[in-house]
Amino acid sequence: MKVEGFLFAGVAIFFAGIDIVYWYTSHDPTGTTALALAVALGFLVGFYLFITGRRTGMRPEDRPNADISEAAGEFGFFSPHSWWPLFTAGAVAIVAVGVVFAWWLAIIGLMCVVITALGFVLEYYRGVHQS
Amino acid sequence: MAIMASVATATTLGKNRAHGSLTRPSIVSVGTVVWLSSELMFFAALFAIYFTIRSVNTTWPMPVSAKLHDAVKLDVPFDGAITIILVLSSVTCQLGVIAAEERRLRRSGPIFDITRWGLREWFILTLIMGAIFVGGQCLEYSKYVSDYQAGENGMTISSSPYGSIFFLATGFHALHVTGGLFAFVFLLLRLSKGRFTPEKITSTIVVSYYWHFVDVVWIGLFSTIFLIQ
């Protein structure tokens, strides 16, 4: 995971340098703030990848002499198909429309978001898909 | 066909899904951290608005409105108190994660013996503390708005640029905290169903990442808006 970590650490170092130059040449608080938090962005992901890499050790893709078959196995759980994201997105759209036009509609939309998100989260814990 | 057979599906993965193998980081955790880094840039925009408004106003804290020439008085002690509650809720959240990693889902002793609390007790306490924080913010908002309507030094979202960024920044953060509260409720519901599988530990860790993130962002917002002013 070192390579990925260095990539994001590089992003953080780059923006840190740019941020200092930017502040001394422009004295613009807006861009300086954005760049400072871009440093935090790179640092957050890079730091996480370094820590995780230290814990998990070398993966097959980190070793030049690894075989392709070593990387085989589970990658994670990917939902085969689900209707819930569609309804969740629709409910969020209702909230957005409600914020623009009428607050009562946004409240109804928020209830829809909670219900659809519950369906989304608990889909594989009940009914025919239960495992 | 050989390739198709090796693609893992919901039925073949069984109990170990979403946790990843021992030599590979969990894709759920990595994805969450990448998403949180993008959330950071969302808050970067709010911080940038605040510093921009601050830099173009010679008098700061700026007057609340044209008719009121005094700046709004922020209730720093009250906000400091709810900030401490939010920071402590991060500690209780982490204690819950430690309990989860030791596979202690429920408490193994009486309810007042916190040394033997499990994940569920710690997360319910975290949920309550987060709710106190959001409730405190709502109280504060209503005080500012009612003060403004009474002709005192309050503010609304449309009373001044300062009011706008104050309510936008703290309000978007409060929405994030509320989202985190829903995440805790959803997680507790999932924990109540079926066995305590590794994927539930992953979800627990990921929710705790989000909670710590929201906590750190609030420390930044609190020190900017309330302490440095």
Short mmCIF file of C-alpha atoms in Angstrom, two decimals:
data_model
loop_
_atom_site.label_atom_id
_atom_site.label_comp_id
_atom_site.label_asym_id
_atom_site.label_seq_id
_atom_site.Cartn_x
_atom_site.Cartn_y
_atom_site.Cartn_z
CA MET A 1 0.00 0.00 0.00
CA LYS A 2 3.09 2.22 0.17
CA VAL A 3 2.79 3.43 -3.42
CA GLU A 4 -0.80 4.58 -2.92
CA GLY A 5 0.17 6.21 0.35
CA PHE A 6 3.06 8.09 -1.27
CA LEU A 7 0.77 9.25 -4.10
CA PHE A 8 -1.62 10.94 -1.68
CA ALA A 9 1.18 12.18 0.56
CA GLY A 10 2.64 13.74 -2.59
CA VAL A 11 -0.68 15.49 -3.20
CA ALA A 12 -0.56 16.88 0.35
CA ILE A 13 3.06 18.08 0.04
CA PHE A 14 2.38 19.65 -3.36
CA PHE A 15 -0.63 21.61 -2.10
CA ALA A 16 1.25 22.64 1.06
CA GLY A 17 3.97 24.23 -1.06
CA ILE A 18 1.45 25.85 -3.41
CA ASP A 19 -0.56 27.15 -0.45
CA ILE A 20 2.42 29.00 1.04
CA VAL A 21 3.32 30.56 -2.32
CA TYR A 22 -0.30 31.45 -2.94
CA TRP A 23 -0.71 33.21 0.41
CA TYR A 24 2.46 35.28 0.04
CA THR A 25 1.64 36.36 -3.52
CA SER A 26 -2.09 37.07 -3.17
CA HIS A 27 -3.05 37.38 0.54
CA ASP A 28 -6.37 35.89 -0.53
CA PRO A 29 -8.06 34.06 2.37
CA THR A 30 -10.52 32.16 0.16
CA GLY A 31 -8.01 30.26 -1.95
CA THR A 32 -5.63 29.79 0.96
CA THR A 33 -8.40 28.11 2.97
CA ALA A 34 -9.34 25.85 0.06
CA LEU A 35 -5.72 24.89 -0.56
CA ALA A 36 -5.08 24.28 3.14
CA LEU A 37 -7.98 21.85 3.25
CA ALA A 38 -6.73 20.24 0.03
CA VAL A 39 -3.56 19.48 2.02
CA ALA A 40 -5.79 17.85 4.63
CA LEU A 41 -7.52 15.87 1.85
CA GLY A 42 -4.25 14.35 0.63
CA PHE A 43 -3.00 13.82 4.16
CA LEU A 44 -6.19 12.08 5.32
CA VAL A 45 -6.22 9.48 2.52
CA GLY A 46 -2.41 9.06 2.49
CA PHE A 47 -2.21 8.60 6.25
CA TYR A 48 -5.05 6.07 6.18
CA LEU A 49 -3.40 4.07 3.38
CA PHE A 50 -0.03 4.04 5.20
CA ILE A 51 -1.63 2.83 8.44
CA THR A 52 -3.74 0.21 6.68
CA GLY A 53 -0.77 -0.93 4.60
CA ARG A 54 1.28 -1.44 7.73
CA ARG A 55 -1.49 -3.54 9.26
CA THR A 56 -2.32 -5.71 6.24
CA GLY A 57 1.27 -6.20 5.07
CA MET A 58 2.34 -6.81 1.49
CA ARG A 59 -0.40 -7.56 -0.99
CA PRO A 60 0.31 -9.60 -4.14
CA GLU A 61 0.21 -6.37 -6.20
CA ASP A 62 3.01 -4.93 -4.03
CA ARG A 63 5.42 -7.77 -4.89
CA PRO A 64 7.03 -7.98 -8.36
CA ASN A 65 7.39 -11.76 -8.13
CA ALA A 66 3.76 -12.45 -7.18
CA ASP A 67 1.54 -14.74 -9.24
CA ILE A 68 -1.81 -13.61 -10.58
CA SER A 69 -3.53 -16.44 -8.77
CA GLU A 70 -2.40 -15.07 -5.39
CA ALA A 71 -4.71 -12.09 -5.83
CA ALA A 72 -7.72 -14.36 -6.38
CA GLY A 73 -10.47 -14.63 -3.80
CA GLU A 74 -13.12 -12.48 -2.28
CA PHE A 75 -13.03 -8.79 -3.01
CA GLY A 76 -16.14 -7.94 -1.06
CA PHE A 77 -19.86 -8.02 -1.30
CA PHE A 78 -21.49 -6.43 -4.33
CA SER A 79 -25.27 -6.32 -4.45
CA PRO A 80 -26.42 -8.38 -7.46
CA HIS A 81 -29.32 -6.02 -8.04
CA SER A 82 -31.38 -3.66 -5.93
CA TRP A 83 -34.28 -1.29 -6.49
CA TRP A 84 -33.61 0.70 -3.32
CA PRO A 85 -31.03 3.16 -4.72
CA LEU A 86 -33.63 4.28 -7.29
CA PHE A 87 -36.24 5.00 -4.61
CA THR A 88 -33.66 6.61 -2.30
CA ALA A 89 -32.56 8.94 -5.09
CA GLY A 90 -36.21 9.76 -5.84
CA ALA A 91 -36.83 10.59 -2.19
CA VAL A 92 -33.76 12.89 -2.10
CA ALA A 93 -35.11 14.60 -5.24
CA ILE A 94 -38.40 15.23 -3.42
CA VAL A 95 -36.45 16.87 -0.55
CA ALA A 96 -34.55 19.09 -3.01
CA VAL A 97 -37.76 20.14 -4.77
CA GLY A 98 -39.36 20.72 -1.36
CA VAL A 99 -36.54 23.03 -0.24
CA VAL A 100 -37.08 25.13 -3.37
CA PHE A 101 -40.88 25.27 -3.44
CA ALA A 102 -42.49 24.29 -0.13
CA TRP A 103 -41.13 23.12 3.21
CA TRP A 104 -44.04 20.72 3.83
CA LEU A 105 -42.94 18.79 0.73
CA ALA A 106 -39.37 18.64 2.06
CA ILE A 107 -40.64 17.15 5.34
CA ILE A 108 -42.59 14.48 3.44
CA GLY A 109 -39.46 13.87 1.34
CA LEU A 110 -37.30 13.48 4.46
CA MET A 111 -39.65 10.79 5.73
CA CYS A 112 -39.35 9.05 2.36
CA VAL A 113 -35.53 9.28 2.62
CA VAL A 114 -35.59 7.61 6.04
CA ILE A 115 -37.90 4.82 4.84
CA THR A 116 -35.97 4.15 1.61
CA ALA A 117 -32.61 4.34 3.40
CA LEU A 118 -33.92 1.77 5.89
CA GLY A 119 -34.86 -0.47 2.98
CA PHE A 120 -31.44 0.09 1.45
CA VAL A 121 -29.55 -0.72 4.65
CA LEU A 122 -31.66 -3.67 5.81
CA GLU A 123 -32.25 -5.24 2.38
CA TYR A 124 -29.94 -8.20 3.02
CA TYR A 125 -31.10 -8.75 6.59
CA ARG A 126 -34.69 -9.76 5.94
CA GLY A 127 -36.95 -11.67 3.59
CA VAL A 128 -35.72 -13.93 0.81
CA HIS A 129 -32.20 -12.45 0.70
CA GLN A 130 -31.47 -13.06 4.38
CA SER A 131 -28.12 -14.71 4.92
CA MET B 1 -17.58 -19.89 -17.79
CA ALA B 2 -14.56 -20.41 -15.59
CA ILE B 3 -14.30 -16.66 -15.12
CA MET B 4 -18.00 -16.34 -14.35
CA ALA B 5 -17.80 -19.08 -11.74
CA SER B 6 -15.01 -17.27 -9.88
CA VAL B 7 -17.00 -14.03 -9.59
CA ALA B 8 -18.26 -13.93 -6.04
CA THR B 9 -21.96 -13.29 -5.61
CA ALA B 10 -24.13 -12.76 -2.56
CA THR B 11 -24.90 -16.45 -2.23
CA THR B 12 -21.33 -17.72 -2.47
CA LEU B 13 -19.85 -15.10 -0.17
CA GLY B 14 -22.00 -16.02 2.80
CA LYS B 15 -21.04 -14.63 6.16
CA ASN B 16 -17.73 -13.00 5.33
CA ARG B 17 -18.92 -10.49 2.78
CA ALA B 18 -17.72 -6.87 2.73
CA HIS B 19 -14.97 -7.52 5.23
CA GLY B 20 -12.23 -8.27 2.74
CA SER B 21 -9.54 -10.84 3.23
CA LEU B 22 -6.71 -10.54 5.74
CA THR B 23 -4.18 -9.39 3.16
CA ARG B 24 -6.40 -6.78 1.59
CA PRO B 25 -7.88 -3.66 3.18
CA SER B 26 -11.65 -3.57 3.36
CA ILE B 27 -13.01 -1.74 0.32
CA VAL B 28 -15.78 -0.30 2.51
CA SER B 29 -13.24 1.40 4.81
CA VAL B 30 -11.06 2.74 1.99
CA GLY B 31 -14.13 4.03 0.15
CA THR B 32 -15.39 5.75 3.29
CA VAL B 33 -12.08 7.51 3.88
CA VAL B 34 -11.93 8.71 0.25
CA TRP B 35 -15.53 9.96 0.54
CA LEU B 36 -14.70 11.72 3.83
CA SER B 37 -11.80 13.50 2.13
CA SER B 38 -14.28 14.83 -0.44
CA GLU B 39 -16.58 15.90 2.41
CA LEU B 40 -13.61 17.85 3.71
CA MET B 41 -13.62 19.88 0.50
CA PHE B 42 -17.35 20.59 0.99
CA PHE B 43 -16.52 22.13 4.35
CA ALA B 44 -13.54 23.87 2.74
CA ALA B 45 -16.06 25.84 0.68
CA LEU B 46 -17.92 26.89 3.84
CA PHE B 47 -14.68 27.92 5.58
CA ALA B 48 -13.67 29.85 2.46
CA ILE B 49 -17.00 31.74 2.48
CA TYR B 50 -16.48 32.62 6.13
CA PHE B 51 -12.93 33.91 5.65
CA THR B 52 -13.94 35.82 2.52
CA ILE B 53 -16.78 37.64 4.30
CA ARG B 54 -14.44 38.28 7.20
CA SER B 55 -11.70 39.72 4.96
CA VAL B 56 -13.98 42.17 3.12
CA ASN B 57 -15.51 43.62 6.30
CA THR B 58 -13.34 46.10 8.16
CA THR B 59 -15.39 45.84 11.34
CA TRP B 60 -15.53 42.35 12.73
CA PRO B 61 -17.65 40.75 14.09
CA MET B 62 -19.72 42.63 11.55
CA PRO B 63 -22.99 44.35 12.46
CA VAL B 64 -25.93 42.03 12.20
CA SER B 65 -28.07 44.30 10.06
CA ALA B 66 -28.41 47.87 8.91
CA LYS B 67 -30.78 48.76 11.73
CA LEU B 68 -28.73 47.04 14.41
CA HIS B 69 -25.24 48.42 14.66
CA ASP B 70 -23.93 46.05 17.28
CA ALA B 71 -22.54 42.65 16.48
CA VAL B 72 -24.43 39.58 17.56
CA LYS B 73 -23.33 38.17 20.90
CA LEU B 74 -22.42 34.54 20.45
CA ASP B 75 -23.16 32.34 23.41
CA VAL B 76 -19.62 30.92 23.70
CA PRO B 77 -19.98 29.13 27.09
CA PHE B 78 -23.13 27.31 25.96
CA ASP B 79 -21.55 26.30 22.66
CA GLY B 80 -18.38 25.27 24.47
CA ALA B 81 -20.47 22.98 26.66
CA ILE B 82 -22.17 21.21 23.73
CA THR B 83 -18.77 21.04 21.97
CA ILE B 84 -17.34 19.16 24.94
CA ILE B 85 -20.31 16.77 24.79
CA LEU B 86 -19.66 16.15 21.07
CA VAL B 87 -15.92 15.56 21.62
CA LEU B 88 -16.69 13.15 24.48
CA SER B 89 -19.17 11.33 22.22
CA SER B 90 -16.22 10.58 19.93
CA VAL B 91 -14.52 8.91 22.90
CA THR B 92 -17.59 6.80 23.70
CA CYS B 93 -17.87 5.92 19.99
CA GLN B 94 -14.27 4.67 19.97
CA LEU B 95 -14.91 2.64 23.15
CA GLY B 96 -17.79 1.05 21.24
CA VAL B 97 -15.46 0.18 18.36
CA ILE B 98 -12.97 -1.39 20.78
CA ALA B 99 -15.84 -3.43 22.22
CA ALA B 100 -16.85 -4.47 18.68
CA GLU B 101 -13.32 -5.58 17.83
CA GLU B 102 -13.33 -7.68 20.99
CA ARG B 103 -16.70 -9.01 19.84
CA ARG B 104 -18.58 -7.70 22.86
CA LEU B 105 -21.96 -6.82 21.36
CA ARG B 106 -23.92 -6.61 24.62
CA ARG B 107 -22.96 -5.73 28.17
CA SER B 108 -21.87 -8.63 30.34
CA GLY B 109 -22.65 -7.03 33.69
CA PRO B 110 -25.10 -4.65 35.34
CA ILE B 111 -25.99 -1.52 33.39
CA PHE B 112 -23.97 0.83 35.64
CA ASP B 113 -20.77 -1.20 35.29
CA ILE B 114 -19.37 0.63 32.26
CA THR B 115 -16.21 -1.48 32.21
CA ARG B 116 -18.32 -4.37 30.96
CA TRP B 117 -20.35 -2.44 28.44
CA GLY B 118 -20.64 -3.77 24.92
CA LEU B 119 -20.90 -2.09 21.53
CA ARG B 120 -24.65 -1.52 21.84
CA GLU B 121 -24.46 0.38 25.16
CA TRP B 122 -21.57 2.59 24.00
CA PHE B 123 -23.29 3.44 20.72
CA ILE B 124 -26.61 4.25 22.39
CA LEU B 125 -24.73 6.61 24.75
CA THR B 126 -22.98 8.18 21.72
CA LEU B 127 -26.36 8.57 20.03
CA ILE B 128 -27.80 10.35 23.07
CA MET B 129 -24.79 12.70 23.32
CA GLY B 130 -25.00 13.54 19.61
CA ALA B 131 -28.72 14.23 20.01
CA ILE B 132 -27.94 16.59 22.92
CA PHE B 133 -25.52 18.46 20.64
CA VAL B 134 -28.10 18.86 17.85
CA GLY B 135 -30.76 19.84 20.37
CA GLY B 136 -28.44 22.47 21.83
CA GLN B 137 -27.80 23.90 18.39
CA CYS B 138 -31.54 24.10 17.71
CA LEU B 139 -32.03 25.93 21.02
CA GLU B 140 -29.31 28.39 20.11
CA TYR B 141 -30.71 28.99 16.62
CA SER B 142 -34.18 29.70 18.00
CA LYS B 143 -32.66 32.16 20.48
CA TYR B 144 -30.84 34.09 17.73
CA VAL B 145 -33.93 34.23 15.50
CA SER B 146 -36.33 35.25 18.29
CA ASP B 147 -33.85 37.90 19.50
CA TYR B 148 -33.70 39.30 16.00
CA GLN B 149 -37.47 39.42 15.73
CA ALA B 150 -37.67 41.13 19.12
CA GLY B 151 -35.34 43.87 17.82
CA GLU B 152 -32.32 42.72 19.82
CA ASN B 153 -28.92 41.51 18.69
CA GLY B 154 -29.99 38.26 17.11
CA MET B 155 -29.68 37.13 13.53
CA THR B 156 -31.44 35.13 10.86
CA ILE B 157 -30.07 33.47 7.74
CA SER B 158 -31.13 36.47 5.67
CA SER B 159 -30.40 39.30 8.14
CA SER B 160 -26.76 39.78 7.09
CA PRO B 161 -23.88 38.03 5.32
CA TYR B 162 -22.60 37.04 8.76
CA GLY B 163 -25.95 35.47 9.63
CA SER B 164 -25.95 33.62 6.31
CA ILE B 165 -22.55 32.00 6.75
CA PHE B 166 -23.13 31.38 10.46
CA PHE B 167 -26.31 29.41 9.82
CA LEU B 168 -24.98 27.76 6.63
CA ALA B 169 -21.73 26.53 8.20
CA THR B 170 -23.11 25.43 11.57
CA GLY B 171 -26.35 24.25 9.95
CA PHE B 172 -24.65 22.03 7.38
CA HIS B 173 -22.53 20.61 10.17
CA ALA B 174 -25.63 19.98 12.29
CA LEU B 175 -27.19 18.19 9.30
CA HIS B 176 -24.09 15.98 9.12
CA VAL B 177 -24.39 15.20 12.83
CA THR B 178 -28.08 14.37 12.31
CA GLY B 179 -27.08 12.07 9.44
CA GLY B 180 -24.60 10.42 11.80
CA LEU B 181 -27.39 9.89 14.35
CA PHE B 182 -29.43 8.12 11.65
CA ALA B 183 -26.35 6.03 10.82
CA PHE B 184 -26.16 4.96 14.48
CA VAL B 185 -29.86 4.03 14.49
CA PHE B 186 -29.52 2.05 11.25
CA LEU B 187 -26.41 0.28 12.58
CA LEU B 188 -28.12 -0.59 15.88
CA LEU B 189 -31.05 -2.00 13.88
CA ARG B 190 -28.66 -4.12 11.82
CA LEU B 191 -26.89 -5.29 14.96
CA SER B 192 -30.23 -6.48 16.33
CA LYS B 193 -30.69 -8.78 13.30
CA GLY B 194 -28.81 -12.02 12.84
CA ARG B 195 -25.35 -12.88 14.06
CA PHE B 196 -22.51 -10.46 14.85
CA THR B 197 -20.72 -10.96 11.51
CA PRO B 198 -17.38 -9.37 10.44
CA GLU B 199 -19.21 -7.10 8.00
CA LYS B 200 -21.07 -5.56 10.96
CA ILE B 201 -17.72 -4.82 12.61
CA THR B 202 -16.65 -3.14 9.35
CA SER B 203 -19.84 -1.04 9.37
CA THR B 204 -19.22 -0.13 13.01
CA ILE B 205 -15.67 1.04 12.22
CA VAL B 206 -16.85 3.00 9.18
CA VAL B 207 -19.60 4.78 11.15
CA SER B 208 -17.00 5.66 13.78
CA TYR B 209 -14.74 7.15 11.06
CA TYR B 210 -17.62 9.38 9.99
CA TRP B 211 -18.38 10.38 13.57
CA HIS B 212 -14.75 11.31 14.29
CA PHE B 213 -14.66 13.28 11.03
CA VAL B 214 -17.78 15.27 11.96
CA ASP B 215 -16.26 15.87 15.40
CA VAL B 216 -12.97 17.19 13.98
CA VAL B 217 -14.83 19.45 11.52
CA TRP B 218 -16.82 20.89 14.43
CA ILE B 219 -13.62 21.59 16.39
CA GLY B 220 -12.45 23.57 13.32
CA LEU B 221 -15.75 25.41 12.96
CA PHE B 222 -16.03 26.10 16.68
CA SER B 223 -12.55 27.55 16.93
CA THR B 224 -13.08 29.66 13.80
CA ILE B 225 -16.54 31.03 14.50
CA PHE B 226 -16.64 31.12 18.30
CA LEU B 227 -13.08 31.29 19.63
CA ILE B 228 -11.10 33.28 17.04
CA GLN B 229 -14.16 35.14 15.73
#
